[in-house]
Tab-separated table of C-alpha atoms and ligand atoms in Angstrom:
chain	number	residue	atom	x	y	z
A	1	MET	CA	147.745	29.694	85.034
A	2	ASN	CA	145.011	29.160	87.512
A	3	SER	CA	141.333	28.001	85.828
A	4	ILE	CA	137.987	28.608	85.896
A	5	VAL	CA	135.854	26.212	88.172
A	6	HIS	CA	132.210	27.198	87.835
A	7	GLU	CA	130.732	27.985	84.751
A	8	PRO	CA	127.038	26.694	84.433
A	9	LEU	CA	125.551	30.422	84.253
A	10	ALA	CA	127.776	31.467	81.757
A	11	ALA	CA	127.183	28.144	79.319
A	12	ARG	CA	123.939	29.188	79.399
A	13	ALA	CA	123.732	33.046	78.816
A	14	LEU	CA	125.955	32.956	75.603
A	15	ASP	CA	123.044	32.430	73.208
A	16	SER	CA	120.175	34.557	75.194
A	17	LEU	CA	121.221	38.090	74.574
A	18	ASN	CA	120.816	38.502	70.862
A	19	ALA	CA	120.316	42.253	68.897
A	20	THR	CA	116.825	42.791	70.168
A	21	ASP	CA	117.221	41.486	73.309
A	22	LEU	CA	120.001	44.152	73.719
A	23	ASN	CA	118.316	46.951	71.893
A	24	GLY	CA	115.895	46.449	74.765
A	25	ARG	CA	118.248	46.857	77.523
A	26	ILE	CA	120.199	49.823	75.560
A	27	GLN	CA	116.778	51.673	75.363
A	28	ALA	CA	115.709	50.604	79.153
A	29	ALA	CA	118.888	52.679	80.298
A	30	LEU	CA	118.807	55.207	78.020
A	31	ALA	CA	115.379	55.799	79.467
A	32	ARG	CA	116.996	56.162	82.622
A	33	ILE	CA	119.430	58.615	82.064
A	34	ASP	CA	116.588	60.806	80.057
A	35	ARG	CA	114.638	60.934	82.981
A	36	THR	CA	118.046	62.968	85.005
A	37	LEU	CA	119.043	64.854	81.563
A	38	SER	CA	117.635	68.245	83.022
A	39	GLN	CA	118.557	68.049	86.380
A	40	PHE	CA	122.067	67.025	85.414
A	41	ALA	CA	122.715	69.587	82.494
A	42	GLU	CA	124.653	72.152	84.831
A	43	TYR	CA	125.322	69.779	87.803
A	44	PHE	CA	126.683	66.245	87.928
A	45	PRO	CA	125.598	63.064	89.847
A	46	SER	CA	127.059	62.509	93.347
A	47	PRO	CA	129.614	58.906	93.196
A	48	SER	CA	126.984	57.283	94.938
A	49	SER	CA	123.079	57.709	95.521
A	50	GLU	CA	121.335	57.826	99.124
A	51	SER	CA	117.913	55.318	98.849
A	52	GLY	CA	118.293	55.074	95.191
A	53	ILE	CA	118.985	59.054	94.339
A	54	TYR	CA	121.908	60.950	93.367
A	55	SER	CA	122.186	64.329	94.272
A	56	PRO	CA	123.515	66.862	91.985
A	57	ILE	CA	127.343	68.284	92.971
A	58	ASP	CA	129.508	70.777	91.193
A	59	ASN	CA	132.573	69.312	89.078
A	60	VAL	CA	134.568	68.021	92.189
A	61	GLU	CA	134.639	64.737	92.432
A	62	TRP	CA	136.728	62.030	91.223
A	63	THR	CA	133.814	60.606	89.919
A	64	ASN	CA	132.508	63.283	87.690
A	65	GLY	CA	133.632	62.082	83.936
A	66	PHE	CA	131.515	58.877	84.437
A	67	TRP	CA	128.186	61.164	83.839
A	68	THR	CA	130.106	62.789	80.843
A	69	GLY	CA	131.387	59.596	79.583
A	70	MET	CA	127.846	57.685	79.977
A	71	LEU	CA	126.440	61.023	77.588
A	72	TRP	CA	128.977	60.027	75.258
A	73	LEU	CA	127.819	56.953	74.694
A	74	ALA	CA	124.196	57.786	74.637
A	75	TRP	CA	125.050	60.253	71.896
A	76	GLN	CA	126.768	57.173	70.016
A	77	LEU	CA	124.431	54.935	70.251
A	78	THR	CA	121.600	57.107	68.899
A	79	GLY	CA	122.871	60.083	67.358
A	80	GLU	CA	120.947	62.804	69.760
A	81	ASP	CA	121.799	65.659	70.382
A	82	ARG	CA	120.663	66.278	73.513
A	83	TYR	CA	123.296	64.248	74.907
A	84	ARG	CA	125.969	65.346	72.915
A	85	SER	CA	125.167	69.236	74.002
A	86	VAL	CA	124.877	68.331	77.553
A	87	ALA	CA	128.541	66.407	76.761
A	88	GLU	CA	129.792	69.898	75.211
A	89	GLY	CA	128.507	71.776	78.006
A	90	ASN	CA	130.735	69.290	80.292
A	91	ILE	CA	133.765	69.783	78.235
A	92	GLN	CA	133.646	73.949	79.639
A	93	SER	CA	133.637	72.752	83.117
A	94	PHE	CA	135.943	70.562	82.743
A	95	ALA	CA	138.916	72.589	81.064
A	96	THR	CA	137.775	75.128	83.873
A	97	ARG	CA	138.332	72.279	86.350
A	98	VAL	CA	141.790	71.637	85.533
A	99	GLU	CA	142.827	75.338	84.682
A	100	ARG	CA	141.447	76.068	88.029
A	101	ARG	CA	143.140	73.246	90.104
A	102	ILE	CA	139.959	72.760	91.213
A	103	ASN	CA	140.383	68.922	92.872
A	104	VAL	CA	142.774	67.377	90.636
A	105	ASP	CA	145.748	66.815	92.814
A	106	HIS	CA	145.020	62.805	92.733
A	107	HIS	CA	145.354	59.891	90.164
A	108	ASP	CA	141.714	59.975	88.620
A	109	LEU	CA	142.785	62.429	85.997
A	110	GLY	CA	142.618	59.316	84.112
A	111	PHE	CA	138.886	58.562	85.013
A	112	LEU	CA	137.608	62.293	85.055
A	113	TYR	CA	139.606	63.493	81.558
A	114	THR	CA	139.462	60.481	79.325
A	115	LEU	CA	135.759	59.618	79.909
A	116	SER	CA	135.365	63.225	79.333
A	117	ALA	CA	137.592	65.551	77.383
A	118	CYS	CA	139.244	62.345	75.283
A	119	ALA	CA	136.144	61.197	74.289
A	120	GLY	CA	134.965	64.137	73.084
A	121	TYR	CA	137.966	64.960	71.136
A	122	GLN	CA	137.610	61.439	69.480
A	123	LEU	CA	134.535	61.914	68.404
A	124	THR	CA	133.913	65.462	67.560
A	125	GLY	CA	137.620	67.023	67.219
A	126	ASP	CA	137.161	69.652	69.719
A	127	SER	CA	140.330	71.876	70.644
A	128	LEU	CA	139.370	72.605	73.801
A	129	ALA	CA	138.935	69.112	75.105
A	130	ARG	CA	142.085	68.440	73.289
A	131	SER	CA	143.764	71.214	75.663
A	132	ALA	CA	141.882	70.065	78.864
A	133	GLY	CA	142.754	66.299	78.052
A	134	LEU	CA	146.459	67.276	77.653
A	135	GLU	CA	146.940	69.254	80.635
A	136	ALA	CA	145.173	66.785	82.818
A	137	ALA	CA	147.784	64.291	81.334
A	138	ARG	CA	150.869	66.701	82.210
A	139	LEU	CA	149.235	67.128	85.650
A	140	LEU	CA	148.821	62.777	86.238
A	141	LEU	CA	153.064	62.751	84.793
A	142	LYS	CA	153.928	64.912	87.601
A	143	ARG	CA	152.497	62.114	90.022
A	144	PHE	CA	154.763	59.802	88.598
A	145	ASP	CA	158.074	59.167	91.312
A	146	PRO	CA	160.736	58.095	89.157
A	147	VAL	CA	162.704	56.119	92.248
A	148	ALA	CA	159.270	54.091	93.084
A	149	GLN	CA	158.616	53.997	89.792
A	150	VAL	CA	154.874	54.188	90.550
A	151	ILE	CA	152.129	57.195	89.820
A	152	GLN	CA	151.192	58.298	93.554
A	153	ALA	CA	147.586	57.652	94.336
A	154	TRP	CA	146.199	60.491	96.733
A	155	GLY	CA	147.635	63.546	98.357
A	156	ASP	CA	150.220	65.949	98.270
A	157	MET	CA	153.294	64.315	96.523
A	158	LYS	CA	155.588	65.170	99.776
A	159	ASP	CA	152.993	63.814	102.122
A	160	PRO	CA	155.107	60.899	103.933
A	161	LYS	CA	151.630	59.116	104.544
A	162	GLN	CA	150.989	58.810	100.706
A	163	ARG	CA	154.392	58.851	98.575
A	164	GLY	CA	155.353	55.648	96.823
A	165	ARG	CA	151.411	54.727	97.213
A	166	MET	CA	149.930	53.229	94.492
A	167	ILE	CA	146.484	51.680	93.733
A	168	ILE	CA	144.976	49.281	91.308
A	169	ASP	CA	142.653	51.346	90.079
A	170	CYS	CA	144.975	53.854	88.692
A	171	ASN	CA	145.182	50.728	85.741
A	172	LEU	CA	142.451	52.766	83.937
A	173	ASN	CA	144.235	56.170	84.611
A	174	VAL	CA	147.171	55.344	82.750
A	175	PRO	CA	145.409	55.617	79.292
A	176	LEU	CA	145.289	58.990	79.866
A	177	LEU	CA	149.320	58.664	79.459
A	178	TYR	CA	149.245	56.675	76.688
A	179	TRP	CA	146.768	59.308	74.749
A	180	ALA	CA	148.997	62.037	75.268
A	181	SER	CA	152.070	60.635	73.986
A	182	ARG	CA	150.210	59.860	70.774
A	183	GLU	CA	149.232	63.140	70.426
A	184	THR	CA	152.050	64.980	71.349
A	185	GLY	CA	154.690	62.858	70.630
A	186	ASN	CA	156.214	63.202	74.082
A	187	LYS	CA	157.393	59.178	75.095
A	188	ASP	CA	157.389	60.472	78.626
A	189	PHE	CA	154.219	60.009	78.959
A	190	ALA	CA	154.240	56.565	77.914
A	191	ALA	CA	157.389	55.657	80.055
A	192	ALA	CA	155.542	56.682	83.002
A	193	ALA	CA	152.649	54.386	82.195
A	194	ASP	CA	154.845	51.213	80.975
A	195	ARG	CA	156.825	51.591	84.547
A	196	HIS	CA	153.914	52.008	86.559
A	197	LEU	CA	152.173	49.037	84.643
A	198	ALA	CA	155.283	47.192	85.500
A	199	GLN	CA	155.221	47.789	89.019
A	200	ALA	CA	151.493	46.889	89.379
A	201	ALA	CA	151.857	43.689	87.900
A	202	LYS	CA	154.502	42.741	90.587
A	203	LEU	CA	153.285	44.405	93.465
A	204	LEU	CA	150.006	44.481	93.544
A	205	VAL	CA	149.322	40.714	92.010
A	206	ARG	CA	149.801	38.460	94.216
A	207	PRO	CA	150.686	34.892	93.239
A	208	ASP	CA	147.220	33.541	93.638
A	209	ALA	CA	146.271	36.256	91.086
A	210	SER	CA	144.239	37.859	94.016
A	211	THR	CA	145.076	41.384	94.246
A	212	PHE	CA	146.111	43.922	96.784
A	213	HIS	CA	144.193	46.952	96.616
A	214	THR	CA	147.460	49.521	97.156
A	215	PHE	CA	150.709	48.990	97.762
A	216	TYR	CA	153.831	50.844	98.793
A	217	VAL	CA	157.040	51.698	97.782
A	218	ASP	CA	159.766	53.381	99.390
A	219	THR	CA	160.637	56.864	97.536
A	220	LYS	CA	164.257	56.788	98.622
A	221	THR	CA	165.549	53.391	97.934
A	222	GLY	CA	162.664	51.961	95.723
A	223	LYS	CA	162.212	48.998	97.271
A	224	SER	CA	158.923	47.654	97.706
A	225	ARG	CA	156.983	47.548	101.414
A	226	HIS	CA	153.783	46.106	101.684
A	227	GLY	CA	150.326	46.263	100.531
A	228	SER	CA	147.203	47.371	102.276
A	229	THR	CA	143.573	48.142	101.525
A	230	HIS	CA	141.594	51.152	101.426
A	231	GLN	CA	138.243	49.854	100.568
A	232	GLY	CA	138.659	46.300	101.109
A	233	HIS	CA	137.557	43.796	103.893
A	234	SER	CA	140.866	43.039	104.734
A	235	ASP	CA	145.005	43.895	103.522
A	236	ASP	CA	145.011	40.347	102.472
A	237	SER	CA	141.694	39.606	101.494
A	238	SER	CA	140.817	41.304	97.714
A	239	TRP	CA	138.269	43.997	97.332
A	240	ALA	CA	136.159	43.501	94.320
A	241	ARG	CA	136.274	46.272	92.680
A	242	GLY	CA	140.188	46.591	92.919
A	243	GLN	CA	140.049	42.944	91.032
A	244	ALA	CA	137.680	44.108	88.355
A	245	TRP	CA	139.645	47.495	87.769
A	246	GLY	CA	142.720	44.712	87.402
A	247	ILE	CA	140.874	42.597	84.799
A	248	TYR	CA	139.696	45.628	82.756
A	249	GLY	CA	143.474	47.587	83.128
A	250	PHE	CA	145.618	44.783	82.120
A	251	ALA	CA	143.576	43.620	79.512
A	252	LEU	CA	144.070	47.321	78.195
A	253	ALA	CA	147.667	47.122	78.998
A	254	TRP	CA	148.133	44.730	76.289
A	255	ARG	CA	145.936	47.049	73.866
A	256	HIS	CA	148.884	50.088	74.901
A	257	THR	CA	151.880	48.069	75.147
A	258	SER	CA	151.613	45.082	73.214
A	259	ASP	CA	153.161	42.934	76.075
A	260	PRO	CA	151.809	39.629	76.079
A	261	ALA	CA	152.378	38.977	79.871
A	262	TYR	CA	149.842	41.532	80.769
A	263	LEU	CA	146.783	39.241	78.928
A	264	GLU	CA	148.255	36.488	80.910
A	265	ILE	CA	148.208	38.638	83.870
A	266	ALA	CA	144.609	39.807	83.116
A	267	SER	CA	143.450	36.027	82.351
A	268	LYS	CA	144.486	35.034	86.029
A	269	LEU	CA	142.724	37.773	87.423
A	270	ALA	CA	139.539	37.110	85.893
A	271	ASN	CA	139.866	33.253	86.808
A	272	TYR	CA	140.136	34.229	90.307
A	273	PHE	CA	137.129	37.173	90.059
A	274	LEU	CA	135.086	34.310	87.929
A	275	ASN	CA	135.728	31.758	90.866
A	276	ARG	CA	134.393	33.777	93.556
A	277	LEU	CA	131.121	34.592	92.325
A	278	PRO	CA	127.718	33.680	93.998
A	279	THR	CA	125.037	31.940	91.929
A	280	ASP	CA	123.317	35.034	90.375
A	281	GLY	CA	126.821	35.587	88.880
A	282	ILE	CA	127.129	39.507	90.596
A	283	CYS	CA	130.560	39.455	93.088
A	284	CYS	CA	129.998	40.248	96.432
A	285	TRP	CA	131.615	43.530	97.783
A	286	ASP	CA	135.035	41.580	98.746
A	287	LEU	CA	135.718	38.486	97.209
A	288	ILE	CA	136.703	37.257	100.684
A	289	PHE	CA	132.814	36.741	100.498
A	290	THR	CA	131.740	33.878	97.624
A	291	ASP	CA	128.187	32.878	99.633
A	292	ASP	CA	124.559	34.717	98.508
A	293	ASP	CA	123.185	36.520	100.907
A	294	VAL	CA	125.701	37.284	103.761
A	295	THR	CA	126.987	40.507	102.656
A	296	PRO	CA	126.436	43.222	100.120
A	297	ARG	CA	126.838	43.027	96.446
A	298	ASP	CA	129.086	45.524	94.131
A	299	SER	CA	127.029	45.651	90.788
A	300	SER	CA	129.426	48.249	90.078
A	301	ALA	CA	132.559	45.658	90.275
A	302	ALA	CA	130.281	43.392	88.063
A	303	ALA	CA	129.930	45.982	85.365
A	304	ILE	CA	133.715	46.215	84.981
A	305	ALA	CA	134.111	43.273	85.561
A	306	ALA	CA	132.360	42.817	82.584
A	307	CYS	CA	133.742	45.477	80.277
A	308	GLY	CA	136.669	43.783	80.996
A	309	LEU	CA	136.215	40.523	80.416
A	310	ILE	CA	134.640	41.660	76.819
A	311	GLU	CA	138.220	43.868	76.272
A	312	LEU	CA	140.194	40.435	77.408
A	313	SER	CA	138.060	38.112	75.235
A	314	GLN	CA	138.574	40.665	71.987
A	315	ALA	CA	142.614	40.469	72.806
A	316	LEU	CA	143.067	36.966	72.912
A	317	PRO	CA	143.919	34.984	69.530
A	318	LEU	CA	140.683	33.618	67.507
A	319	SER	CA	141.985	29.879	68.882
A	320	ALA	CA	142.171	30.724	72.717
A	321	GLU	CA	140.114	28.433	74.589
A	322	MET	CA	138.818	31.011	77.279
A	323	ARG	CA	137.919	33.724	74.669
A	324	GLU	CA	134.119	32.484	74.197
A	325	THR	CA	134.706	31.304	78.052
A	326	TYR	CA	135.526	35.130	78.925
A	327	GLU	CA	132.861	36.873	76.473
A	328	ALA	CA	129.936	33.865	77.872
A	329	TRP	CA	130.703	35.228	81.497
A	330	ALA	CA	130.579	38.961	80.408
A	331	VAL	CA	127.179	38.213	78.774
A	332	ALA	CA	126.277	36.389	81.666
A	333	ILE	CA	126.856	39.341	84.062
A	334	VAL	CA	125.205	42.109	81.867
A	335	LYS	CA	121.937	39.877	81.455
A	336	THR	CA	121.971	39.639	85.335
A	337	LEU	CA	122.357	43.292	85.942
A	338	GLY	CA	119.412	44.057	83.495
A	339	ASP	CA	117.249	41.670	85.000
A	340	SER	CA	117.626	42.124	88.991
A	341	TYR	CA	119.886	45.002	89.295
A	342	LEU	CA	118.041	47.818	87.323
A	343	ALA	CA	116.917	50.574	89.478
A	344	PRO	CA	113.359	51.097	88.936
A	345	ILE	CA	112.157	54.094	86.538
A	346	GLU	CA	110.417	55.671	89.382
A	347	GLY	CA	112.027	56.833	92.524
A	348	SER	CA	115.377	56.622	91.928
A	349	ASN	CA	117.734	58.352	89.065
A	350	ALA	CA	120.541	55.795	88.665
A	351	LEU	CA	120.578	52.583	86.189
A	352	LEU	CA	122.039	50.362	88.555
A	353	LEU	CA	121.265	49.484	92.245
A	354	HIS	CA	123.113	47.117	94.828
A	355	ALA	CA	126.864	48.563	94.623
A	356	VAL	CA	129.097	49.383	97.402
A	357	TYR	CA	131.262	52.464	97.521
A	358	HIS	CA	133.437	52.357	100.480
A	359	MET	CA	132.013	49.752	102.780
A	360	PRO	CA	134.616	50.542	105.564
A	361	ASN	CA	133.337	54.017	105.717
A	362	LYS	CA	130.325	53.006	105.210
A	363	ALA	CA	129.755	55.105	102.355
A	364	GLY	CA	127.393	54.093	99.644
A	365	VAL	CA	126.699	50.744	100.894
A	366	ASP	CA	124.035	48.747	98.854
A	367	GLU	CA	123.125	51.566	96.908
A	368	ALA	CA	123.907	53.272	93.399
A	369	CYS	CA	127.553	54.107	91.874
A	370	ILE	CA	127.909	56.850	89.597
A	371	TRP	CA	130.867	54.658	87.204
A	372	GLY	CA	128.384	51.092	87.597
A	373	ASP	CA	125.945	53.084	85.622
A	374	TYR	CA	128.596	54.309	83.312
A	375	PHE	CA	130.261	50.500	82.557
A	376	TYR	CA	126.977	48.730	82.406
A	377	LEU	CA	126.476	50.958	79.475
A	378	GLU	CA	129.597	50.477	78.069
A	379	ALA	CA	129.085	46.794	78.078
A	380	LEU	CA	125.852	47.318	76.757
A	381	MET	CA	127.416	49.373	73.813
A	382	ARG	CA	130.747	46.929	73.600
A	383	LEU	CA	128.098	43.746	73.224
A	384	ARG	CA	125.591	45.131	70.611
A	385	HIS	CA	128.341	47.248	68.135
A	386	PRO	CA	131.890	47.144	67.150
A	387	TRP	CA	133.049	50.421	69.606
A	388	ARG	CA	136.424	51.852	70.003
A	389	PRO	CA	136.852	52.614	73.637
A	390	TYR	CA	137.576	55.552	74.961
A	391	TRP	CA	140.180	54.067	76.769
A	392	ALA	CA	142.006	53.517	73.951
B	1	LIG	N1	138.377	54.682	92.411
B	1	LIG	C1	137.834	54.242	93.255
B	1	LIG	C2	136.837	53.287	93.485
B	1	LIG	O1	136.730	52.448	92.908
B	1	LIG	O2	136.069	53.580	94.564
């Protein structure tokens, strides 16, 4: 097991984020949601901002569920119906989207429906939310290739360029399958999720605990082919957000499977990530960069990693040496995000600035990304309250 060599920031953080401080940070986040609630009542924020401003879009992107998830979090944090009523309006939109098959031919059905429909059903018992979530899970199951044993990330299942291609982000999509298995009693959902995660552990995680963003498996023979990047610096670097999806996703894999191997993988990935942070604790967009000020940060990857570190620290046994260290790092990251990466209340409609959506495509570079906002609020919720994750 690799170890953490760089922890002074975390060591200072644990005592410094008490309930009053967390409440203040939650209020600051809610104030930023409130200023956009009417703008995004019928429309959704775009995946990334331009000059700190999200534009309104229809329910067509892979990212729309993050806004609805933020509304459910805001409702749970406050009990105020203005959040619930917008979130409930979103459920109708997600039900229509899956029924009419609007941009649903990809694996991000998990992000979309876990945070909207499944969260809504968990919190309110709404039957429309349940049926929309189950329909999304059925579509996701159809993306499982029985020879390659992976969920194909993108594109038509017959597209030769995309067949057998898995990506690390999918670790956060498979919870939808576990949920559907529990809801319906149909074990096929969980079996596909189990097999995909086993392949992710085997193929996406390198021996040094860095990760490939994507990996191809031959759909005729089942043999592994090669790793490649899509949003990272290079095929053999570790895209920071991919590593963060891995930390959180493998910690959640333990929650769903009880297989302790996944906790060990999540820990190794976490150590690799934590050892490559610049001095303020917020990762650069690819972990090939470890220095300050040479390349943009990805605050959204930091927020995802913070949630993953909290999930991991809570999953580890009380006696585990690293439990407190991971929690301390999560606190340190959340604190820095709130102190130095929070969008101003005027002139932006986002929560967190300084994220990177897609550097190779020059899309959303040093901008806000809506999933970063969601995971920042989730991290605040997790640090402040005992909370059942929507991913559970
Ligand atoms: N799942 C796509 C991304 O993280 O940009």
